[in-house]
Tab-separated table of C-alpha atoms (C1' of nucleotides) in Angstrom:
chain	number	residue	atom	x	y	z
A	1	UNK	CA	12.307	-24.298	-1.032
A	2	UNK	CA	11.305	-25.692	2.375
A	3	UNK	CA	8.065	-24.896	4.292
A	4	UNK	CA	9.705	-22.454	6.594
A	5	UNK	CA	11.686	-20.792	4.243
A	6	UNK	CA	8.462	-19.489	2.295
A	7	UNK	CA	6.949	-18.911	5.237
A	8	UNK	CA	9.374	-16.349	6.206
A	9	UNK	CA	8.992	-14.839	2.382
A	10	UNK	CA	4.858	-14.810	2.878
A	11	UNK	CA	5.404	-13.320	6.280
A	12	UNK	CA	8.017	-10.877	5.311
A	13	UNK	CA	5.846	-9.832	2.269
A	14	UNK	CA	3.237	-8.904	4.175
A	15	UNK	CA	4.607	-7.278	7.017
A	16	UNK	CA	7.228	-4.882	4.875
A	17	UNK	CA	4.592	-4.099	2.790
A	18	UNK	CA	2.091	-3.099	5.714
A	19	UNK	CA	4.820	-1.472	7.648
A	20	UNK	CA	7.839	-0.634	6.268
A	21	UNK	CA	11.205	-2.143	5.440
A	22	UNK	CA	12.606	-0.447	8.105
A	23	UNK	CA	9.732	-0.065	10.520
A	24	UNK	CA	9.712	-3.940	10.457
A	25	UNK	CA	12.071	-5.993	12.495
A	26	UNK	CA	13.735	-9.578	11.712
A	27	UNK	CA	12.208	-11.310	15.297
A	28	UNK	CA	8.825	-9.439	13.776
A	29	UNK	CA	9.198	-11.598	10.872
A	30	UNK	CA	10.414	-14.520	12.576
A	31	UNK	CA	7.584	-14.908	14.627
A	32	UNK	CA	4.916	-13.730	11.914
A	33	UNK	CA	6.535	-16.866	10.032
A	34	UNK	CA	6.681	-18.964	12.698
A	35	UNK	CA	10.254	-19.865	13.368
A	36	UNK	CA	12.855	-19.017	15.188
A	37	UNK	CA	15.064	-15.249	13.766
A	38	UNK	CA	18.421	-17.071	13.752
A	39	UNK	CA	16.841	-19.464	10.827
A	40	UNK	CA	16.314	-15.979	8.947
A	41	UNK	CA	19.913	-15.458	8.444
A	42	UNK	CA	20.530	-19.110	7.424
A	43	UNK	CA	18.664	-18.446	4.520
A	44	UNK	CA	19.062	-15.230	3.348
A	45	UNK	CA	22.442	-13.872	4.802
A	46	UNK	CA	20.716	-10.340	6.199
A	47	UNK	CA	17.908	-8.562	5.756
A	48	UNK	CA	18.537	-7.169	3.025
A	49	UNK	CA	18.942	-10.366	1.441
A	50	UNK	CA	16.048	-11.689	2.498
A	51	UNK	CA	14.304	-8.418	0.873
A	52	UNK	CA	16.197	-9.450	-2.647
A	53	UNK	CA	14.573	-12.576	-2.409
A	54	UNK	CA	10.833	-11.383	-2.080
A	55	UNK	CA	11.434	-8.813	-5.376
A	56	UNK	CA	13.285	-11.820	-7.144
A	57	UNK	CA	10.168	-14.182	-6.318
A	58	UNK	CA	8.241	-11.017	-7.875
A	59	UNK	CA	9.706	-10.588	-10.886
A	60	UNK	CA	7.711	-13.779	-12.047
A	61	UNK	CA	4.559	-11.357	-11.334
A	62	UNK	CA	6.044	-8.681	-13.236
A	63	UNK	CA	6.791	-10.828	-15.971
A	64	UNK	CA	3.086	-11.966	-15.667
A	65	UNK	CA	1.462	-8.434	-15.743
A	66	UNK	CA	3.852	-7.225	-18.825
A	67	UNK	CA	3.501	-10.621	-21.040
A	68	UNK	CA	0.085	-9.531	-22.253
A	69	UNK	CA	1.116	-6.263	-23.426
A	70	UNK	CA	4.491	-7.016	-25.037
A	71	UNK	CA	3.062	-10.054	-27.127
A	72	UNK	CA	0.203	-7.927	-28.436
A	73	UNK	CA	-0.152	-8.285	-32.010
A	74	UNK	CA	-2.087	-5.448	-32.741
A	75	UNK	CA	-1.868	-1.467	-32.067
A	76	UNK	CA	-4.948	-1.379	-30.717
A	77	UNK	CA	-3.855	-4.592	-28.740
A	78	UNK	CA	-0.920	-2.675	-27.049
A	79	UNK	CA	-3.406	0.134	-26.398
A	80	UNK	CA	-6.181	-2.161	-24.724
A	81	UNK	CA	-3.574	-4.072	-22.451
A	82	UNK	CA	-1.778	-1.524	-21.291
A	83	UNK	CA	-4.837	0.458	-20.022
A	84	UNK	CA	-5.804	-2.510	-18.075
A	85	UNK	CA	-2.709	-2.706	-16.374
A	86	UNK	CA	-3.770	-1.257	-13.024
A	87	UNK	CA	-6.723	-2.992	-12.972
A	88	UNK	CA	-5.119	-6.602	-13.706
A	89	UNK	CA	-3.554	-6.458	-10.144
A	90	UNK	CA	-5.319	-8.400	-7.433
A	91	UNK	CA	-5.210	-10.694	-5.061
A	92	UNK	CA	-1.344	-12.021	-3.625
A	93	UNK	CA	0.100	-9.638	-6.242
A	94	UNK	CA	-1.816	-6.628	-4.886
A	95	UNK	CA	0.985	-6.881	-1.747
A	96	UNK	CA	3.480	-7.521	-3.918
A	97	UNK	CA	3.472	-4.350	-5.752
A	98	UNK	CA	2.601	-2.217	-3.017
A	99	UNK	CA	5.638	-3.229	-1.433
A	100	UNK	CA	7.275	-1.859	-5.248
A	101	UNK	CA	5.839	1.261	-4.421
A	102	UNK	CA	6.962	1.222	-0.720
A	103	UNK	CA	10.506	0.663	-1.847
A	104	UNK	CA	10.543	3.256	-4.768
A	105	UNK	CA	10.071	5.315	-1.885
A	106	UNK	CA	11.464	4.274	1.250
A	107	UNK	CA	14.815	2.868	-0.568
A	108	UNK	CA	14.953	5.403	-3.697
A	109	UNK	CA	14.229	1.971	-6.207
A	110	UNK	CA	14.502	2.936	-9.722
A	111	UNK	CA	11.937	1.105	-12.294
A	112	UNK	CA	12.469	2.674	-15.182
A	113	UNK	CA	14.379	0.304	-16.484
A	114	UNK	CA	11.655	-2.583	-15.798
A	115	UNK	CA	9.404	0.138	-17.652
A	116	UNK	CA	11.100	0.794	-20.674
A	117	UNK	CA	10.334	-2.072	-23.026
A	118	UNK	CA	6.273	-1.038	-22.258
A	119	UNK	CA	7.198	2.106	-22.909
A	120	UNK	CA	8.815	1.572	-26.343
A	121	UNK	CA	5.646	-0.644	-27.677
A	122	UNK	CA	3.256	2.111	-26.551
A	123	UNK	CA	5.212	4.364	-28.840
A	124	UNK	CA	5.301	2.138	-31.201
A	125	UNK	CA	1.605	1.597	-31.107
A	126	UNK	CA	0.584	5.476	-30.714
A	127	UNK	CA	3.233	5.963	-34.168
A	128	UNK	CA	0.574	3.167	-35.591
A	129	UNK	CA	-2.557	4.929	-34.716
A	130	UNK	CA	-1.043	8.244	-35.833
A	131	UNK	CA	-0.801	10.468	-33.093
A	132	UNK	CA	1.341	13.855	-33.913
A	133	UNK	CA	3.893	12.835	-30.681
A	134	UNK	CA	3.890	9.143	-30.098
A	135	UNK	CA	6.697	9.107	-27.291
A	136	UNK	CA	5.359	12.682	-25.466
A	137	UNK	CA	1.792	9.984	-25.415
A	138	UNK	CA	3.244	7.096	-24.446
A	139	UNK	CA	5.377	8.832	-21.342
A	140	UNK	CA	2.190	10.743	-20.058
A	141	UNK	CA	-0.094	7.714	-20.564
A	142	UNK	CA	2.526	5.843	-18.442
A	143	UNK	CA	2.516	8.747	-15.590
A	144	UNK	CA	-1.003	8.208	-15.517
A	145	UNK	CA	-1.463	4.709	-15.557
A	146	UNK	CA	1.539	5.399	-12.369
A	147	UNK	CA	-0.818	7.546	-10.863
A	148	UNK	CA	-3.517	5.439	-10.679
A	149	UNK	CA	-2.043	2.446	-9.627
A	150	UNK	CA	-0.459	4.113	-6.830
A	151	UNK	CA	-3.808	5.502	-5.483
A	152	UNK	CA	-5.555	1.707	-6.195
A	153	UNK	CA	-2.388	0.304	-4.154
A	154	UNK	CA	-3.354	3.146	-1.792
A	155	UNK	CA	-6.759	1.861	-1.322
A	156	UNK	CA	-8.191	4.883	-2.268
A	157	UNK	CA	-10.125	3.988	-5.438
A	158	UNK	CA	-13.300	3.640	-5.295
A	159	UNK	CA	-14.643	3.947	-8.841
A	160	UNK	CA	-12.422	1.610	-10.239
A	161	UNK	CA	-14.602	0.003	-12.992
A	162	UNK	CA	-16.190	3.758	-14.172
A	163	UNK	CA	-12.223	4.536	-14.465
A	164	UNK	CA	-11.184	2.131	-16.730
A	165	UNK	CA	-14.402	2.738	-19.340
A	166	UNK	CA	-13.750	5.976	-18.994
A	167	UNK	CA	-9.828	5.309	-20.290
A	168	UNK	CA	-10.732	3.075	-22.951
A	169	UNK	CA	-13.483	5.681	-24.369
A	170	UNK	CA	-11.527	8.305	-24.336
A	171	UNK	CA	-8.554	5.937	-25.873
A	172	UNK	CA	-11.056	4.621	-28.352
A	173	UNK	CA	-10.862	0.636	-27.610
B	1	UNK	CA	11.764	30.189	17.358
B	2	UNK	CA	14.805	29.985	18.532
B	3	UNK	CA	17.819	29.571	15.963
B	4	UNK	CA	18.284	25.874	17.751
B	5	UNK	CA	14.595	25.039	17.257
B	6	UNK	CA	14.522	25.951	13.568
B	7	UNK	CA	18.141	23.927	12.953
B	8	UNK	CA	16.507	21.238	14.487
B	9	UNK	CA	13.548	21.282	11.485
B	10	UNK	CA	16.022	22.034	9.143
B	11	UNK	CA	18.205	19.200	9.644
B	12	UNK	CA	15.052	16.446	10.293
B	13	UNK	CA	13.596	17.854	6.580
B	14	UNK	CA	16.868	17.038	5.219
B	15	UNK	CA	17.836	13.903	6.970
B	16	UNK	CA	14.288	12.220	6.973
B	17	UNK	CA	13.688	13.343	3.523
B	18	UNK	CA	17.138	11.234	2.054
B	19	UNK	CA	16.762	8.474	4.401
B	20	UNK	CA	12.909	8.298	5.468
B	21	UNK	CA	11.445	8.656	8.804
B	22	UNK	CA	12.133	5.343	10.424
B	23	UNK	CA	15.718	4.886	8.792
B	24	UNK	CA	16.611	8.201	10.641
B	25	UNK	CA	17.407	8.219	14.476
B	26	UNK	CA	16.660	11.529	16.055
B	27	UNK	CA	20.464	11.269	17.056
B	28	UNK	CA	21.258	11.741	13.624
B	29	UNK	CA	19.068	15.092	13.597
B	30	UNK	CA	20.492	16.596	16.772
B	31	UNK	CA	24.176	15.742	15.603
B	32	UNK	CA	22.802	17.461	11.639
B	33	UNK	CA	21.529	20.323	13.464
B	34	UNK	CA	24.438	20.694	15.999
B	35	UNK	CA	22.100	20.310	19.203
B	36	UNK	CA	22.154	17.662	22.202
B	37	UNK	CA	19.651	14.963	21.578
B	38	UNK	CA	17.466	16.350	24.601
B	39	UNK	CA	16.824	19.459	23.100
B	40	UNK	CA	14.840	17.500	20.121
B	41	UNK	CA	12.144	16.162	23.170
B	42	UNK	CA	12.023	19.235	24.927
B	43	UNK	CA	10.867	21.113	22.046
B	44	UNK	CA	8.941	18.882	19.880
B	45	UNK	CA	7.801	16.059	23.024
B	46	UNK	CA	8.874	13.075	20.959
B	47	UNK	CA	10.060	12.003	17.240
B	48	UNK	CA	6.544	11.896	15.830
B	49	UNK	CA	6.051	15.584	17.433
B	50	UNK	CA	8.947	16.600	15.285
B	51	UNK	CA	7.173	15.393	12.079
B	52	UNK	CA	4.263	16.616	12.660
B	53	UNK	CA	6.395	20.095	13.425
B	54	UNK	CA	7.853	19.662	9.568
B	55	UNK	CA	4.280	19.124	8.542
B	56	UNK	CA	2.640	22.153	10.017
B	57	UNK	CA	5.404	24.364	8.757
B	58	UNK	CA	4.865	22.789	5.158
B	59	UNK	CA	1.051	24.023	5.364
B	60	UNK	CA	2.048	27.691	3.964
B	61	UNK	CA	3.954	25.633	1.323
B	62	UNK	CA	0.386	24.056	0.342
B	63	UNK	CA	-1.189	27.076	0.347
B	64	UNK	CA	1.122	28.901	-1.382
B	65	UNK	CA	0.961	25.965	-3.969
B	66	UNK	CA	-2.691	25.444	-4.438
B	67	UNK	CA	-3.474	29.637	-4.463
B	68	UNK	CA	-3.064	30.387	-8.039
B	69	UNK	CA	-5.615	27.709	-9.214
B	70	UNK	CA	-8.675	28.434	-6.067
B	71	UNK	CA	-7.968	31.856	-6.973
B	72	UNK	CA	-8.360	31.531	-10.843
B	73	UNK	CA	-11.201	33.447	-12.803
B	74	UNK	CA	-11.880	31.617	-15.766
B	75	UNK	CA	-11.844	28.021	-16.728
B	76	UNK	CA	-8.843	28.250	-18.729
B	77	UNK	CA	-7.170	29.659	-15.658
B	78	UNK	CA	-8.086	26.893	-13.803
B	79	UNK	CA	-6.508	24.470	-16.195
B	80	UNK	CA	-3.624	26.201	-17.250
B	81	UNK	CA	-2.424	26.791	-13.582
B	82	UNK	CA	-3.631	22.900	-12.723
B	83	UNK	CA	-0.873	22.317	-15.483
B	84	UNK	CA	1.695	24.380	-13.810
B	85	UNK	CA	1.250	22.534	-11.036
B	86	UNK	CA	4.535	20.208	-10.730
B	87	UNK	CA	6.211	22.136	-12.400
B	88	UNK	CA	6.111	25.263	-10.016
B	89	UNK	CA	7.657	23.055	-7.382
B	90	UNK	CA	11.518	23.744	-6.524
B	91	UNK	CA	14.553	25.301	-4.621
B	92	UNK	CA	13.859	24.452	-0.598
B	93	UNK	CA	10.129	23.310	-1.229
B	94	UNK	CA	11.638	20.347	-3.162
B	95	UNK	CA	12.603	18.597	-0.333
B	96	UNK	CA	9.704	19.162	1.704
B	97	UNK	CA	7.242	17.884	-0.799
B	98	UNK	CA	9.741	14.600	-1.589
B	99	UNK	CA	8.973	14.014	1.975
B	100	UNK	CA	5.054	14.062	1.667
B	101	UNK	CA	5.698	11.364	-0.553
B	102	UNK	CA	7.542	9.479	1.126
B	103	UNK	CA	5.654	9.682	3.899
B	104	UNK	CA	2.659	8.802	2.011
B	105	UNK	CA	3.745	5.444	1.679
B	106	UNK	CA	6.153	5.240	4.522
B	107	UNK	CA	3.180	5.841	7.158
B	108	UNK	CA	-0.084	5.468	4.820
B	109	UNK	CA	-0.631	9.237	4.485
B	110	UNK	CA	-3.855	10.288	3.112
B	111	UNK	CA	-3.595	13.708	1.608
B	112	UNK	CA	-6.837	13.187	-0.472
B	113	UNK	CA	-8.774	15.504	1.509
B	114	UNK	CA	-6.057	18.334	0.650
B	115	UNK	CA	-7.150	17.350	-3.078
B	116	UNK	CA	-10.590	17.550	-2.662
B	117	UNK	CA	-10.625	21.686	-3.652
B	118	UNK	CA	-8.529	21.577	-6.226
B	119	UNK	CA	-10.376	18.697	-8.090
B	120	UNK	CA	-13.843	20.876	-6.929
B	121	UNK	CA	-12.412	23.972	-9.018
B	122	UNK	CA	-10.977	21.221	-11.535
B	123	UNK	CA	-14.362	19.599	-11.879
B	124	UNK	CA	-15.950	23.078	-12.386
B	125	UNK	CA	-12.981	24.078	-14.887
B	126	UNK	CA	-14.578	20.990	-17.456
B	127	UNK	CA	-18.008	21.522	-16.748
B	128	UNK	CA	-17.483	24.806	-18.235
B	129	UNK	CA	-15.236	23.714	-21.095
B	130	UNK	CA	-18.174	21.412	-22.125
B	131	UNK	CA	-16.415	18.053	-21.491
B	132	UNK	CA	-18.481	15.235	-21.618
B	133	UNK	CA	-17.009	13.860	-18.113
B	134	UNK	CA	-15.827	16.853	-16.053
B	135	UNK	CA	-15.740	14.503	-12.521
B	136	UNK	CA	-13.859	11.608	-14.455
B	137	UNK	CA	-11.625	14.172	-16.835
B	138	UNK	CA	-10.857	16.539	-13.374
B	139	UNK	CA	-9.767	13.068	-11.697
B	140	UNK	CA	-7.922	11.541	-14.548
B	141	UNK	CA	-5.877	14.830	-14.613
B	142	UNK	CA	-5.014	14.951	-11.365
B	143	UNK	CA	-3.446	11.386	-11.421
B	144	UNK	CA	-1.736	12.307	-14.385
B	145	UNK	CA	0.022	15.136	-13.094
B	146	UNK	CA	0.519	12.732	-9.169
B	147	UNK	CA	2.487	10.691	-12.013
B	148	UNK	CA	4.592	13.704	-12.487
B	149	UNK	CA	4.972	14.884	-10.251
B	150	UNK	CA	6.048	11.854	-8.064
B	151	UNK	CA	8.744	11.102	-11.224
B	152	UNK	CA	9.980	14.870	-10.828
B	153	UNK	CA	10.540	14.711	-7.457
B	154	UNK	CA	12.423	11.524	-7.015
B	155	UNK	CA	14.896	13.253	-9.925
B	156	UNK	CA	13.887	10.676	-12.618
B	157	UNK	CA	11.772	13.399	-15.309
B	158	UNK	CA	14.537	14.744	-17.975
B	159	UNK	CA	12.304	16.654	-20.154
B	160	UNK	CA	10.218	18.862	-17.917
B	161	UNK	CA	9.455	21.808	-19.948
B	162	UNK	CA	8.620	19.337	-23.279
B	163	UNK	CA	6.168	17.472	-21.371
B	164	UNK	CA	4.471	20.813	-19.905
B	165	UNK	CA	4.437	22.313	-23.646
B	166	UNK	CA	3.068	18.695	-24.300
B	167	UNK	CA	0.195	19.462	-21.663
B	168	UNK	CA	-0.649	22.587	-22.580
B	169	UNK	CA	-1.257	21.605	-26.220
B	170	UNK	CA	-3.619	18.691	-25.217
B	171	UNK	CA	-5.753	20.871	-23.241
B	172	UNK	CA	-5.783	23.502	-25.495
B	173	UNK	CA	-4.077	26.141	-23.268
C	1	DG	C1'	19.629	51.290	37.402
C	2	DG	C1'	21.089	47.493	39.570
C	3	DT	C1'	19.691	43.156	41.819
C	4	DT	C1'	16.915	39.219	42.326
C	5	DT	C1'	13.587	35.890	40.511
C	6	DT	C1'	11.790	32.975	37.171
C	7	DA	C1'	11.179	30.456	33.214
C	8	DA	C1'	12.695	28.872	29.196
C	9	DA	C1'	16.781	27.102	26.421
C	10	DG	C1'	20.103	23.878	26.353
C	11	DT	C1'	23.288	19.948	27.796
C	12	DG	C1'	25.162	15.225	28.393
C	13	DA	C1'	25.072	11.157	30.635
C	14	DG	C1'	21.982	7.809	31.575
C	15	DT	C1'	17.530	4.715	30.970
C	16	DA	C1'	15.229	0.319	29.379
C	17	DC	C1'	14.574	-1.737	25.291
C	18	DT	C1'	15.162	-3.163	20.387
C	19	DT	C1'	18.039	-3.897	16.544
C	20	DA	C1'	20.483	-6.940	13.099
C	21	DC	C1'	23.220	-10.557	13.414
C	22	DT	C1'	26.211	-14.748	15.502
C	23	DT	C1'	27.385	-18.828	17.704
C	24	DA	C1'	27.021	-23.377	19.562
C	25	DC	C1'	24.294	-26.883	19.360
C	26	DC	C1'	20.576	-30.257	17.986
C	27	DT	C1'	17.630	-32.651	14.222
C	28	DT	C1'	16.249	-34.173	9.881
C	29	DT	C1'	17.100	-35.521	5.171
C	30	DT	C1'	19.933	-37.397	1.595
D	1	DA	C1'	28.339	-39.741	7.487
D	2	DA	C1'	27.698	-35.472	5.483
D	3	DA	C1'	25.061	-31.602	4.619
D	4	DA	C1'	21.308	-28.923	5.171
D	5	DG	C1'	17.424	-27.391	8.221
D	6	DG	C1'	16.430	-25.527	12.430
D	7	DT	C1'	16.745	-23.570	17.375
D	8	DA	C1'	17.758	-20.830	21.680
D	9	DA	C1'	20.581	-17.976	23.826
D	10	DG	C1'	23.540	-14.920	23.188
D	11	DT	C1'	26.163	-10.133	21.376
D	12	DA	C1'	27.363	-5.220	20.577
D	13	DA	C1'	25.523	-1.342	18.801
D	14	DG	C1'	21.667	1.506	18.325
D	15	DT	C1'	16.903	3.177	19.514
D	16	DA	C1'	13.619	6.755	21.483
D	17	DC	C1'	13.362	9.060	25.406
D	18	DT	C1'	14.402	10.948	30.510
D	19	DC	C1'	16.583	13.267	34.149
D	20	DA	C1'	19.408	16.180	36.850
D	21	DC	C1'	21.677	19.860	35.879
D	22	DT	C1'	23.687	24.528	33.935
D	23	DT	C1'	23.190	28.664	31.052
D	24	DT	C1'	20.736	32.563	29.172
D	25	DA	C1'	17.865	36.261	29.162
D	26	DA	C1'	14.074	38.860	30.122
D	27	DA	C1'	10.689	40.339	33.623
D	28	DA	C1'	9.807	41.976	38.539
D	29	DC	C1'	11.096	44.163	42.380
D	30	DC	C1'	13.415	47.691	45.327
DNA sequence: GGTTTTAAAGTGAGTACTTACTTACCTTTT
DNA sequence: AAAAGGTAAGTAAGTACTCACTTTAAAACC
């Protein structure tokens, strides 16, 4: 990976996930970054491609964010983790999953896959603790969890730290 | 309105619903709605005129959304038609709320202020229900059911009425 | 009631500019 | 010397928007 080439992935980052995928132009990029548009195409084919290679850099993060959760060792472990979730994301990851949520939208993404294996350990852990409907609890604690990240990505959380006591109270962790 | 004018809406909700607002030239809505492109700025001044055109229409939609619950005479009202709430949404309204959430990440919508009432009568719902929380549970609700709601609308929820039974149970309903 | 006036509805070809992408060429690294 | 990195100046197609013009239809006048 040269210089310029992660330059244009930094610059790209930022301005897809500030304006758009489609609101934002390759010579936009290209001079965000630094170099000239035609170098672009040398290194990621089209636009598109050069979108693919931003998520691909990102599943690392993803991979980062999820480790915690799915090497818990302990129901209440699974339960902790995963209620931190929205608040684990900060600094250069807080772009890169606002552009996620950008892209669920603006390109009709699907995630659900990438949420599944979360999904199945929460059940597992809410079987653990008992609850009467472990996968109805695990798929709204998700939706919520979705919820709130989207309005912290938003920028519209202010009470983020009263939030999270609040979920592990009334989770009991 | 004229039967042109109203096409022209008709075909933008469609068209900038499937595609988003900046993926969709406004020769792709006149050509949708079976107009000349010219007619689209004599009516509406410019793209963004149009949008806002879709949005002000949408407004009774809101209302019409939000009345059951401001109306509401008990607590239990409150909640149980808070519940409702994504689940009320469908035929031609479908698209036009899909929209509002695209848009709210396509061009940084805020739509909190439209919230405010609802999490007011929400708030007062709890407080009434002796919850220990009623700010924090009225808030934690409604991101639950933006969760939903945003998985119902992009087509991705396969158990709608289970997880609305599911609701209704935890809240006692 | 029929004719003229007026304003809005509607068209289609054009505007200047931007878009994603290419090509020919030079430079650096291996 | 070969391959990869990098650039500047293109290209054709598309963009939002305008302009000169025609059609429609209802109001205003005699």
């Amino acid at each position: 990976m040269t210089e310029k080439k992660n330059n244009i992935i930094q610059a790209a980052l930022k301005l897809f996930t500030c304006t758009g995928f489609h609101a934002c132009s390759t010579s936009k990029v290209a001079k965000q970054a630094k170099v000239s548009e035609g170098l672009i195409f040398k290194h990621f084919k089209n636009k598109e491609g050069l979108l693919q290679a931003i998520l691909v850099e990102g599943e690392e993060k993803s991979k980062k964010l999820f480790y915690p959760i799915l090497s818990a060792e302990t129901p209440q472990q699974i339960l902790k983790r995963t209620l931190e979730l929205p608040f684990r994301i900060k600094g250069d990851d807080f772009e890169f999953w606002k552009l996620q949520y950008k892209l669920k939208w603006e390109l009709e993404y699907d995630h659900s896959k990438k949420m599944q294996p979360l999904m199945d350990r929460l059940t597992e852990a809410f079987t653990a603790l008992d609850y009467s409907n472990p996968e109805m609890e695990a798929q709204f604690l998700l939706y919520t969890l979705d919820g709130i990240a989207a309005s912290l990505l938003k920028g519209a959380l202010n009470n983020e730290t009263e939030l999270h006591d609040y979920l592990m109270n009334k989770y009991n962790v």
